[in-house]
Tab-separated table of C-alpha atoms in Angstrom:
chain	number	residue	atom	x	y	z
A	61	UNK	CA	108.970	87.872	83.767
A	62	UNK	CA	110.547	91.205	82.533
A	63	UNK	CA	107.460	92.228	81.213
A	64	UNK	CA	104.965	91.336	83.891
A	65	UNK	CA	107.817	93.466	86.075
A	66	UNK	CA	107.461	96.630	83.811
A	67	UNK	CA	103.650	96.598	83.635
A	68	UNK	CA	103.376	96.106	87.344
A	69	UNK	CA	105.328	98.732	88.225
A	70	UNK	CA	104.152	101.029	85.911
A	71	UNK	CA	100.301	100.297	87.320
A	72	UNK	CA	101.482	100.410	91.036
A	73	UNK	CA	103.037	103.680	90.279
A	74	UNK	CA	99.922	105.151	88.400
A	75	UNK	CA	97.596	103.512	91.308
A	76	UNK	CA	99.133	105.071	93.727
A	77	UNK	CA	98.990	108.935	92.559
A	78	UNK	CA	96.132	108.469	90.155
A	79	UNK	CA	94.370	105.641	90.418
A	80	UNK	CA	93.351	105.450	94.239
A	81	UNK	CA	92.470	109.080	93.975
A	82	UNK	CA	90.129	108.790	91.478
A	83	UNK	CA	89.181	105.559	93.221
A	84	UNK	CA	88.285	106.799	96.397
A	85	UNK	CA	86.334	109.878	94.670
A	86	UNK	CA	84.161	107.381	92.722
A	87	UNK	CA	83.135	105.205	96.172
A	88	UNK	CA	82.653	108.803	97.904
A	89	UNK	CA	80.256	109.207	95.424
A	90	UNK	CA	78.643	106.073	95.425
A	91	UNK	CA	78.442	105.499	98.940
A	92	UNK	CA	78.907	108.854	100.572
A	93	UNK	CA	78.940	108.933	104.306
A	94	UNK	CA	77.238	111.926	105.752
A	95	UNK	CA	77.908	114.148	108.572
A	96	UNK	CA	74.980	114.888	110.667
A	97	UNK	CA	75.982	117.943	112.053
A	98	UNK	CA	74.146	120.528	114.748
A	99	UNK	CA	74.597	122.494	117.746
A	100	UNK	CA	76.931	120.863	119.965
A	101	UNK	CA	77.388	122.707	124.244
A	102	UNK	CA	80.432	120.724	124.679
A	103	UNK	CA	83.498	121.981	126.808
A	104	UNK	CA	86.612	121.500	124.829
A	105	UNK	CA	90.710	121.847	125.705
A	106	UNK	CA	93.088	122.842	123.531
A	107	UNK	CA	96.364	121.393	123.797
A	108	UNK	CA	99.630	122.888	122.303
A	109	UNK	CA	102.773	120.694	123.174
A	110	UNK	CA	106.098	123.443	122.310
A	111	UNK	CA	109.461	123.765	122.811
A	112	UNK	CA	110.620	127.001	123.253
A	113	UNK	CA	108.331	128.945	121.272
A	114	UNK	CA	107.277	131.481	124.331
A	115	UNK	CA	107.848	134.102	121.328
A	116	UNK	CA	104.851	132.945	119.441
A	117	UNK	CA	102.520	131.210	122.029
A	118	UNK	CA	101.092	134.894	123.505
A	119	UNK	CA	99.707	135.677	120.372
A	120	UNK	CA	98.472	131.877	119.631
A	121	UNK	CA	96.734	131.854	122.751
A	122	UNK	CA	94.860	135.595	122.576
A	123	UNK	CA	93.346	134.130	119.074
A	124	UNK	CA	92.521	130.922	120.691
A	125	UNK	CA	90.573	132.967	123.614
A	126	UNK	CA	89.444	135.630	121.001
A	127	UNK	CA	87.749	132.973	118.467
A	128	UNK	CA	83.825	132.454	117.887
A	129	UNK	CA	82.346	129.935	120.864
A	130	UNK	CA	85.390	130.700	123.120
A	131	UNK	CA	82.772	130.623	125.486
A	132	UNK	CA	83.101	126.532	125.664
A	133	UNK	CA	86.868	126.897	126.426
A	134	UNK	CA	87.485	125.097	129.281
A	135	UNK	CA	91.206	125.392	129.192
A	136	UNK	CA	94.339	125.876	127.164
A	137	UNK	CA	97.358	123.481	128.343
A	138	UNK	CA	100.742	124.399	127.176
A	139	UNK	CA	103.118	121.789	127.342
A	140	UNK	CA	106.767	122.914	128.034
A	141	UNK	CA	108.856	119.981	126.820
A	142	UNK	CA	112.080	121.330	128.436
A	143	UNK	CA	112.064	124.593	127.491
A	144	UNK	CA	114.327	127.602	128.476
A	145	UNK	CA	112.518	130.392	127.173
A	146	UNK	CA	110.341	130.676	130.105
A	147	UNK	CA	106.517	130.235	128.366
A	148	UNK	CA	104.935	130.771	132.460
A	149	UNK	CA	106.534	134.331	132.086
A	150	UNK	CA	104.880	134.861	128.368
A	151	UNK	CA	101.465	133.886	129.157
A	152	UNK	CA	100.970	135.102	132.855
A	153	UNK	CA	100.291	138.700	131.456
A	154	UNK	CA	96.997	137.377	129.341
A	155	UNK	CA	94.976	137.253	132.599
A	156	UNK	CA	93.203	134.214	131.971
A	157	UNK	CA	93.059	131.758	134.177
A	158	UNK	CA	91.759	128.886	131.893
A	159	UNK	CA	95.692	129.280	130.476
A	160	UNK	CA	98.060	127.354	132.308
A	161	UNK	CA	101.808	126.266	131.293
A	162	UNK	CA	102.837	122.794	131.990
A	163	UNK	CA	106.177	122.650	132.559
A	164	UNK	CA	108.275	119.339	132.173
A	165	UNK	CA	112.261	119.964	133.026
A	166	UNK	CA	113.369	117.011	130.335
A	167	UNK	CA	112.862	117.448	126.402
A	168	UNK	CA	110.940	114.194	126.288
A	169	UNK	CA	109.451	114.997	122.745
A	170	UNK	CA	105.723	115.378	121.904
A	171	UNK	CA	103.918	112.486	121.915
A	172	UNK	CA	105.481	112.141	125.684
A	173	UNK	CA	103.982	115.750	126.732
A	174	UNK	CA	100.891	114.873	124.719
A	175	UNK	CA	100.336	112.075	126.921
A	176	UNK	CA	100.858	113.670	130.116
A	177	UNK	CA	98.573	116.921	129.306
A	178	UNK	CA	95.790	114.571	128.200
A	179	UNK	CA	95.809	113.300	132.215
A	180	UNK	CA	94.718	116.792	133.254
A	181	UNK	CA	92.337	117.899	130.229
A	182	UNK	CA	89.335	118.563	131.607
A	183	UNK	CA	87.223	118.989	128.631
A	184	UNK	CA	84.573	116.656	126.763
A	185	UNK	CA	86.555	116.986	123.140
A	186	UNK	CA	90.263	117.883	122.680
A	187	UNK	CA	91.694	120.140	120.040
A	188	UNK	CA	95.326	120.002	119.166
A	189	UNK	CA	97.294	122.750	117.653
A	190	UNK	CA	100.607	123.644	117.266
A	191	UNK	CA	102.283	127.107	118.409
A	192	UNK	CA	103.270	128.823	114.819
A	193	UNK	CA	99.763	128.346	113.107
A	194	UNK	CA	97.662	131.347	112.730
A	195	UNK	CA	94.377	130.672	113.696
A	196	UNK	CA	90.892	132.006	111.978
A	197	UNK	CA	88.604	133.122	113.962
A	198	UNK	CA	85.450	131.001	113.193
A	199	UNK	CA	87.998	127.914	113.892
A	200	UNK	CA	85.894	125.408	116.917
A	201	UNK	CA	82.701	127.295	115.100
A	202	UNK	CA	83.534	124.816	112.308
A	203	UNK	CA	84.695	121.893	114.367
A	204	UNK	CA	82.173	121.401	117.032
A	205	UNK	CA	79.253	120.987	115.294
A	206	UNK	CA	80.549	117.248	113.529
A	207	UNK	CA	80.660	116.021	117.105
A	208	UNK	CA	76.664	116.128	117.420
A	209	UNK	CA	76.998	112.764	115.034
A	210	UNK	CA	77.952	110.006	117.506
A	211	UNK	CA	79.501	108.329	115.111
A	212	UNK	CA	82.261	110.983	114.777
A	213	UNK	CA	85.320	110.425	116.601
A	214	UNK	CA	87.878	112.780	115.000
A	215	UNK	CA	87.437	115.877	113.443
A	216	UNK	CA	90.358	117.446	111.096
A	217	UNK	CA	90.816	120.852	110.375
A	218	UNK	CA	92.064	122.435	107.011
A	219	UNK	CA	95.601	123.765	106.591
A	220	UNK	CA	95.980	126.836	104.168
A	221	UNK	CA	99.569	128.062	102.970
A	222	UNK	CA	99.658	131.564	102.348
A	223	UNK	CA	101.753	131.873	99.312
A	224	UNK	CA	103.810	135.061	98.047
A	225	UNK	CA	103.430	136.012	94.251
A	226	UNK	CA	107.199	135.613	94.634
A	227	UNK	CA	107.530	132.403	95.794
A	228	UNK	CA	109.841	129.709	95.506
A	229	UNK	CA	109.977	126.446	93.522
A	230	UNK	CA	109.607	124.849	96.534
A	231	UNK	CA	106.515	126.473	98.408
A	232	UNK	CA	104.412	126.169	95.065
A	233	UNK	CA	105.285	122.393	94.725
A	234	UNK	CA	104.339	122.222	98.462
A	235	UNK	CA	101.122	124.118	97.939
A	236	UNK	CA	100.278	122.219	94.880
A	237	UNK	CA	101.386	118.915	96.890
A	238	UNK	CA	98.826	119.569	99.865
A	239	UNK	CA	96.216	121.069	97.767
A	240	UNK	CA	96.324	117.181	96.297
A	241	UNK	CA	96.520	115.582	99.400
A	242	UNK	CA	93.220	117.965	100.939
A	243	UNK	CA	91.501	116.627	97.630
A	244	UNK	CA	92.245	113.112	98.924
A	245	UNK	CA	90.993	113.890	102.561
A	246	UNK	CA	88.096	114.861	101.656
A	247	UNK	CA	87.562	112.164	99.334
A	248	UNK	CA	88.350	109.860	102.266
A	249	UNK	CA	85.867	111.557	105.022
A	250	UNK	CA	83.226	111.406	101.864
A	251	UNK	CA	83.547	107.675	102.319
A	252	UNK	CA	84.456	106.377	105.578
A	253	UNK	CA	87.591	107.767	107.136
A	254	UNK	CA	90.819	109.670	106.529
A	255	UNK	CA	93.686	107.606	107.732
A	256	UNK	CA	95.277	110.423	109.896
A	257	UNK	CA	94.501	114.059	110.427
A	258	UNK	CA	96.033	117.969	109.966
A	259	UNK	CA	98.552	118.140	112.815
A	260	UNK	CA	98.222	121.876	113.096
A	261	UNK	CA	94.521	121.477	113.862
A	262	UNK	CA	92.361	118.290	114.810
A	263	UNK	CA	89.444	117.303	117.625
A	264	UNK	CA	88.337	114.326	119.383
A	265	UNK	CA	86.570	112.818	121.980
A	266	UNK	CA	88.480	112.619	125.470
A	267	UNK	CA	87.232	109.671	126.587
A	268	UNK	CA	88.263	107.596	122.810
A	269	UNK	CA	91.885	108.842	123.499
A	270	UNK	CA	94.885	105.741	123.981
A	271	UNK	CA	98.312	107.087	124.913
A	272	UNK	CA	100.747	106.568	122.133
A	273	UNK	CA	104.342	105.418	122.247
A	274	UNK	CA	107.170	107.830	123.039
A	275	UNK	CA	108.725	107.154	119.898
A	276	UNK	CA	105.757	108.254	117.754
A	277	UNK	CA	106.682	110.784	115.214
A	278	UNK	CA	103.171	111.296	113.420
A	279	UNK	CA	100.962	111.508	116.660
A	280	UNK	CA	98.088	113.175	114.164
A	281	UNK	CA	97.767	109.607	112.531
A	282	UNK	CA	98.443	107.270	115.630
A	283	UNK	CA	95.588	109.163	117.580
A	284	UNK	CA	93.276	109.343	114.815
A	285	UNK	CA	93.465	106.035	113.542
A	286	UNK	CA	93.628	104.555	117.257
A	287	UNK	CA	90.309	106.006	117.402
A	288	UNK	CA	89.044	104.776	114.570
A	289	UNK	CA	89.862	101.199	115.419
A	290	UNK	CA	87.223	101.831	118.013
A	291	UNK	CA	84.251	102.400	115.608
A	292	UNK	CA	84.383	106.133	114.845
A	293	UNK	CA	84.812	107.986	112.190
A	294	UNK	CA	87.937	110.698	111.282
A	295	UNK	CA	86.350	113.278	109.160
A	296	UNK	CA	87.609	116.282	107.785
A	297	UNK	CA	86.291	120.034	107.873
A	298	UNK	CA	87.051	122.303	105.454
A	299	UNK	CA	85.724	125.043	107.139
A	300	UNK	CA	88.229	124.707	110.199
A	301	UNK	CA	91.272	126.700	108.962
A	302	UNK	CA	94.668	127.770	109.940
A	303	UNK	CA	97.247	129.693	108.320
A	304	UNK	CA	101.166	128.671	108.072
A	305	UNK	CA	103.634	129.894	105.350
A	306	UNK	CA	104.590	127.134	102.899
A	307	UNK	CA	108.943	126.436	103.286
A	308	UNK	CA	111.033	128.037	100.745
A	309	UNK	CA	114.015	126.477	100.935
A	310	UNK	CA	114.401	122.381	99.385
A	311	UNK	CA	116.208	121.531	102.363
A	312	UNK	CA	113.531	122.504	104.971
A	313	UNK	CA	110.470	120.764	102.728
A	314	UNK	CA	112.761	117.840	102.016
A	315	UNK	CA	113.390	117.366	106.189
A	316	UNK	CA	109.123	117.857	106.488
A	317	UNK	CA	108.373	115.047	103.747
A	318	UNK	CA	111.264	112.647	105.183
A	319	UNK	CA	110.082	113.313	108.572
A	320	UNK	CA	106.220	112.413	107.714
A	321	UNK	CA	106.968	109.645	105.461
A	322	UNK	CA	109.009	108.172	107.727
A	323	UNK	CA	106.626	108.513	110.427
A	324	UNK	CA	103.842	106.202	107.944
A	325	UNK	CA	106.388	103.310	107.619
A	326	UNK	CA	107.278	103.730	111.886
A	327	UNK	CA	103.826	103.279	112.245
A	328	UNK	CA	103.194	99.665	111.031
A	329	UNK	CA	105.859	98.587	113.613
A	330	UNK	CA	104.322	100.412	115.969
A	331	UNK	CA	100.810	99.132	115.377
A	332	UNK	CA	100.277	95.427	113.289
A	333	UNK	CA	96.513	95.600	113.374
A	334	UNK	CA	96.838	98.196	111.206
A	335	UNK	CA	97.732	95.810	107.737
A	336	UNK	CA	94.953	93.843	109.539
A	337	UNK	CA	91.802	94.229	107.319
A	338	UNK	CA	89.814	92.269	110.144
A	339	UNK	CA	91.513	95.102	113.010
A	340	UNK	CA	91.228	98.081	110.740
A	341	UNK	CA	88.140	99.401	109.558
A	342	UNK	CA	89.760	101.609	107.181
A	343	UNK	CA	92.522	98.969	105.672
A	344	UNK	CA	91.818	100.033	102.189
A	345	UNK	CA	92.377	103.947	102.452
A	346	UNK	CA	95.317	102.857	104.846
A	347	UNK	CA	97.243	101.107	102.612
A	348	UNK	CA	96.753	102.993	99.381
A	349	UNK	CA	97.103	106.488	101.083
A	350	UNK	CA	100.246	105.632	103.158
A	351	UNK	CA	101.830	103.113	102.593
A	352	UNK	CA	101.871	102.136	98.363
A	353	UNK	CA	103.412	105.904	98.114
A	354	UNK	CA	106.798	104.244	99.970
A	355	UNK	CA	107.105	101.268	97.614
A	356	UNK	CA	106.771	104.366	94.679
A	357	UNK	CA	110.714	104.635	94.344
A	358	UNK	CA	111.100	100.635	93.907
A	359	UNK	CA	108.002	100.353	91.421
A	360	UNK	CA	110.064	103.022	89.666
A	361	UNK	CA	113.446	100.878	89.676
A	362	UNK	CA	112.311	98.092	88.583
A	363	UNK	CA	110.245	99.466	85.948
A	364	UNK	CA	113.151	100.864	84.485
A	365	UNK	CA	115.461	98.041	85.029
A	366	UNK	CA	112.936	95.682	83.453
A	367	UNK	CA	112.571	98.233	80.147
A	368	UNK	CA	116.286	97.803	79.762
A	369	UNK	CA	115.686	94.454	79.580
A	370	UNK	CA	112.851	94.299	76.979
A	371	UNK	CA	114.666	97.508	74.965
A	372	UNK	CA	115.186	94.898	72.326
A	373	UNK	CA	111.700	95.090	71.174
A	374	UNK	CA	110.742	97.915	69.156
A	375	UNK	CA	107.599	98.648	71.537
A	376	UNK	CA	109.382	98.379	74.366
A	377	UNK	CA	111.863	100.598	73.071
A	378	UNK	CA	109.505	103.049	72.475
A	379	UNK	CA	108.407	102.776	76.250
A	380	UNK	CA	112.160	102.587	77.357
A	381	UNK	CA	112.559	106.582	75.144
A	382	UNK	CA	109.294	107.798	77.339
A	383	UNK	CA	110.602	106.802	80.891
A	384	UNK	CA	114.111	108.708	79.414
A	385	UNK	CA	112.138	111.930	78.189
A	386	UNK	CA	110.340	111.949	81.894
A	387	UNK	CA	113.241	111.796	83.882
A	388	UNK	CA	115.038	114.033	80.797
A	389	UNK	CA	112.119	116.482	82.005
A	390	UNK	CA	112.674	116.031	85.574
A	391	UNK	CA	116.125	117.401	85.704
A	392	UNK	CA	115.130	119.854	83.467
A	393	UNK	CA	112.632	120.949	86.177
A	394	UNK	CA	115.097	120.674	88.651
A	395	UNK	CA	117.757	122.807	87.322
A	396	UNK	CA	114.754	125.758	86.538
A	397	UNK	CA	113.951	125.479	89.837
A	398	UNK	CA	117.381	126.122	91.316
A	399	UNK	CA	118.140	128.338	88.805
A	400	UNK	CA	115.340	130.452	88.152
A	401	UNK	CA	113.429	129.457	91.177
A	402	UNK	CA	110.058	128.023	89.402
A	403	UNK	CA	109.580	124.499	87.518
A	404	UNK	CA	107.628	125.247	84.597
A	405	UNK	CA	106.172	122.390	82.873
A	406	UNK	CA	108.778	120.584	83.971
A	407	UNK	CA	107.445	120.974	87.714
A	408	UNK	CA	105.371	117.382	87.918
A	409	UNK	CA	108.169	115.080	86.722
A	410	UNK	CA	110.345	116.697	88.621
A	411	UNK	CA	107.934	116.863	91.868
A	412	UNK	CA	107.204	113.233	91.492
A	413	UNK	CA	111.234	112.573	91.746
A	414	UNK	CA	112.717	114.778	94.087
A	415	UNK	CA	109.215	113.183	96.368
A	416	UNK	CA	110.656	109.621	95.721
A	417	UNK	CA	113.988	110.218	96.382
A	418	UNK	CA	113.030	111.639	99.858
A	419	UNK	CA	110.945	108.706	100.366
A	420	UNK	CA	114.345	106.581	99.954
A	421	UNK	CA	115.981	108.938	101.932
A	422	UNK	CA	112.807	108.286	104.475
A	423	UNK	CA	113.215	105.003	104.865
């Protein structure tokens, strides 16, 4: 039993960061599912749910009105959840009048506001951004044009960190993290679905959308994957970018990853159907995407547990000394990185620790 432990650990921890990527590549290959793109005249809304960000929303908006095939704006809805900063004042002096603030008095959180803008959108697809994204200019150029394929529900945009030569341990784990995770979208859309979208920047049909509990905190997967239930595809376009700065400090990455992989394991208790294979048309990427990452730290106990076990063999020994050197290079990378600010070699082992001990921490 010790042994069938270790080996099934060990393969459930290389499946899930190796295995189903290469996986999913190889059936994108084999089966690719095209995109029949072309010239789309549909209106679309874009909806930005903030909380006092009437700082940054000015400037949003002007590059939202500025962008290639503004002309199909029908609207930009602001959702004030609560805020105190006065975003009416902010945006009155843009002279627009397909801008308009809505203002709710209670901080009900964003899936709440989401739900309520989505009553008054008025256009055909909806595109959901956030307020501190910098937005390039060729933006709903890119997006639009998936939506003349009827079979496309949801379109994701492409999230680029802008990175400093200088910077931190942190921002180029989290740049090398989400340039593996794009990889894996792509991958995903190449075959049948992704099993979420960018937050900063996705589209979908208005009439496909089904409000989502209050209590949602990854509202760029529920919608998606809502909508795929239906029979449509979540795709995801490269070629629709925005800009954010990657986080520098541990502590504000560490909050982002606990915060999203929390948010994968909320939403099985939020939604069943989803381990459904029979309900969900995208079970497979589902699973292995989201939610064999947060069984990770366990595979990784009990792998280690079970070596201790076996140590008495010579083999086993020998695998017992490689776990040690890993996690011996971990904290190496650890202490580099807090000391000298960068991980070295040392940066994966390290990266795939500090990850699973925020998923813990997640859960």
């Amino acid at each position: 039993m010790p042994s069938f432990i270790l080996w099934f650990s060990l393969f459930g921890i290389i499946y899930a960061y190796a295995g189903y990527p290469a996986l999913i590549a190889l059936l994108a290959r084999l089966r690719p599912g095209r995109v029949g793109k072309g010239p789309v005249e549909l209106g679309y809304s874009v909806l930005i749910a903030a909380h006092n960000e009437a700082a940054r929303l000015p400037g949003k908006v002007r590059s939202l009105l500025a962008a290639r095939g503004s002309r199909r704006l029908v609207e930009v809805l602001s959702g004030s959840d609560g805020s105190t900063d006065d975003p009416a004042k902010a945006l009155a002096g843009l002279g627009d009048d397909r801008v308009r603030v809505v203002a709710f008095s209670d901080q009900r959180g964003k899936p709440s506001v989401l739900n309520d803008l989505m009553q008054q959108a008025r256009g055909e697809v909806i595109v959901m951004m956030d307020a501190r994204q910098e937005v390039d200019p060729g933006v709903f150029e890119a997006l639009l044009p998936n939506f003349a394929d009827p079979g496309v529900g949801v379109v994701s945009g492409e999230l680029v960190f802008r990175s400093a030569s200088n910077s931190t341990a942190t921002a180029q784990g989290m740049d090398a993290y989400w340039r593996y995770e794009k990889f894996l979208r792509r991958q995903e859309a190449g075959f049948r679905s992704v099993p979420g979208a960018t937050g900063a920047i996705y589209a979908f049909r208005r009439h496909l959308y089904r409000p989502i509990p209050a209590s949602t905190l990854l509202d760029d997967v529920a919608i998606p994957l809502q909508i795929v239930r239906q029979g449509f595809r979540c795709i995801f376009e490269s070629g629709a970018v925005v800009y954010d700065e990657p986080s520098r400090q541990l502590g504000q990455e560490s909050a982002r990853k606990r915060r999203t992989l929390a948010g994968n394991a909320q939403l099985v208790a939020l939604f069943p159907w989803l381990l459904n294979p029979f309900q969900n048309p995208i079970w497979f990427e589902f699973i292995s995407h989201k939610l064999v990452r947060l069984a990770v730290p366990f595979l990784a106990v009990a792998a280690f547990v079970a070596n201790l076990v076996l140590a008495r063999e010579s083999f086993y020994a020998w695998v017992l000394a490689g776990q040690m050197a890993f996690y011996g290079l971990a904290l190496a990378g650890g202490v580099l990185a807090r000391v000298l600010g960068r991980g070295g070699v040392w940066a994966l082992p390290y990266m795939f620790v500090s990850l699973n001990a925020v998923t813990l921490l997640a859960l």
